[in-house]
XYZ file of C-alpha atoms in Angstrom:
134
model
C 189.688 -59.167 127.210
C 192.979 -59.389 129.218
C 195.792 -56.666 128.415
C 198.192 -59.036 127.212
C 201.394 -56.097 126.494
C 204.220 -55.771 128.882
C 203.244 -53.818 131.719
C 205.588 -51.974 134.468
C 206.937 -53.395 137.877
C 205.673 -50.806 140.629
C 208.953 -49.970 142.538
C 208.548 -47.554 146.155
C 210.550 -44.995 143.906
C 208.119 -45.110 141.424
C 204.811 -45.674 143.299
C 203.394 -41.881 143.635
C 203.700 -41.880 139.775
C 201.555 -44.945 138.863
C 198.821 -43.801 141.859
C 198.859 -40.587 140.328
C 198.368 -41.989 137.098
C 195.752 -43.973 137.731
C 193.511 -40.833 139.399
C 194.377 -39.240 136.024
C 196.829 -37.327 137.468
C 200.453 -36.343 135.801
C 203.216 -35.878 138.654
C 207.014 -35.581 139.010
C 209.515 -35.791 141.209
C 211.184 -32.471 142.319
C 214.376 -32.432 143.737
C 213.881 -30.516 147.982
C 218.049 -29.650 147.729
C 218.040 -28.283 144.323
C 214.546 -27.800 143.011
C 216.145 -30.498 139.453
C 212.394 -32.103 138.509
C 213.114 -35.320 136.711
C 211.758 -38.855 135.645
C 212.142 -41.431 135.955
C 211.559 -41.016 139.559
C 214.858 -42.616 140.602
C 215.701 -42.917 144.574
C 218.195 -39.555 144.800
C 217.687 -36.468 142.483
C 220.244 -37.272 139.374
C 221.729 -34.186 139.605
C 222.619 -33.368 143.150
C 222.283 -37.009 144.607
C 219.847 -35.838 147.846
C 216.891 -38.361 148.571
C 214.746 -35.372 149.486
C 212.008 -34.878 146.877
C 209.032 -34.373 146.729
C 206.030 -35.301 143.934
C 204.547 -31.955 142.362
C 201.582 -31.712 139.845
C 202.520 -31.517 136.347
C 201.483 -29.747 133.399
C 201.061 -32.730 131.257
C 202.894 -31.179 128.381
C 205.072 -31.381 126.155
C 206.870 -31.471 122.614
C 208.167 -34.429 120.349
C 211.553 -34.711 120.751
C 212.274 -37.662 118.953
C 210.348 -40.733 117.531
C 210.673 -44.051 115.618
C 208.161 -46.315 113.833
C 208.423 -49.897 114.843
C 207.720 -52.259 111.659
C 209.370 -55.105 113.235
C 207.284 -57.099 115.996
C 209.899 -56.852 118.571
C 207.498 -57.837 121.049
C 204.905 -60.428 120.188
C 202.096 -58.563 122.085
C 202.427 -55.251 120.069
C 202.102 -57.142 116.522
C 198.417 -56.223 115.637
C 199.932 -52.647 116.483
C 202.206 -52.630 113.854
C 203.613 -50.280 112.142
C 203.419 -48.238 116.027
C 205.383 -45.194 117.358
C 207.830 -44.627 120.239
C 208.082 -41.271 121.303
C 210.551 -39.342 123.450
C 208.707 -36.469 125.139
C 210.306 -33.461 126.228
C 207.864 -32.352 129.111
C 207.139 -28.348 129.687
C 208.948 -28.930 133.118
C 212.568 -30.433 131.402
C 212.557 -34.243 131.543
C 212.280 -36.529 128.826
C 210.207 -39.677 128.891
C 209.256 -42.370 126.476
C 205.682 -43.107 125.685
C 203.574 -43.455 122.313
C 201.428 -41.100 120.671
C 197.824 -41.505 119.477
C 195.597 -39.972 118.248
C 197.696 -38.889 115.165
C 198.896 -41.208 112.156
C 202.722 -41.670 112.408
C 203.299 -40.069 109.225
C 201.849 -36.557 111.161
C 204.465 -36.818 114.137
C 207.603 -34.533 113.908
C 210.197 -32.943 116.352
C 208.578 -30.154 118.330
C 204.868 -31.240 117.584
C 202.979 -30.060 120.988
C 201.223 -32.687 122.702
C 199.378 -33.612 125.888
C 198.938 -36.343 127.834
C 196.192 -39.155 127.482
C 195.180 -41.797 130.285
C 194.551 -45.043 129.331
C 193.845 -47.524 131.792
C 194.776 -50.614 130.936
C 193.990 -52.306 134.249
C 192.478 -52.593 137.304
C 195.737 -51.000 138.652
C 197.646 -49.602 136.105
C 197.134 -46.822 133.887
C 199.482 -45.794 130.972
C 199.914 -42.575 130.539
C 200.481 -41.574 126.686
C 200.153 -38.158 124.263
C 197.816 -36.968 122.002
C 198.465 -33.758 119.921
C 197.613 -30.896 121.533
C-alpha cells in the first residue's frame, strides 16, 4: 500500500539529512565559523550567518520538550491515527525538532522523558525519522 501522509520536499539545504536518514543515519549541521549545530539545516548557520557547515554524526538523542495530542483530523491522511502526538525534541546536541513518538501511549509522554530515534521508511526514498523511549 502507498504512503498516502504528507511527505517532505528535498531542498540542497536539506539533502545530507534525508540521505542520511535513509542509511539510518542521524546527522546535523554544524556551524565551520562558530561550531552553533542546528536544524533545520537552513542555508547559513542561524546564529552567526556563515554558509560554512558541515554535517556531523549525531547522537540520536534526546528529551521531550513539549508535546500535544491531535484529536482533530487536521489532515485527512492522519485520521485512522487519531488521537496522535506531536513532539518537540530537544536533541543531546541543542536543537529542537518536531517529530512523533511511538512506541509509548500518549498518556506515558511528559517533558524530559528520554528518547531515541526510530527509522521508519516510508518510501523508496524517504525515511522519517521519529522517537521511541529510550
Amino acid at each position: 500500500m502507498a504512503y498516502a501522509k504528507p511527505l517532505p520536499t528535498i531542498t540542497k539545504e536539506d539533502r545530507p539529512f534525508w540521505e542520511a536518514a535513509k542509511q539510518h543515519r542521524f546527522t546535523l549541521p554544524k556551524c565551520k565559523g562558530c561550531g552553533h549545530i542546528f536544524f533545520p539545516p537552513y542555508i547559513s548557520c542561524p546564529k552567526c550567518l556563515s554558509f560554512d557547515k558541515e554535517w556531523i554524526e549525531a547522537s540520536g538523542r534526546g528529551k521531550v520538550w513539549g508535546y500535544i495530542e491531535m484529536r482533530q483530523p487536521y489532515i485527512k491522511s492522519f485520521e485512522a491515527d487519531l488521537p496522535y502526538n506531536v513532539v518537540l525534541v530537544q536533541l543531546d546536541e541543542g536543537p529542537l525538532m518536531y517529530t512523533n513518538v511511538v512506541g509509548i501511549s500518549n498518556e506515558k509522554i511528559r517533558p524530559d522523558l528520554r528518547l531515541e530515534a526510530f527509522f521508519e521508511d516510508v518510501t523508496k526514498e524517504i525515511t522519517l525519522i521519529k522517537f521511541k523511549p529510550a
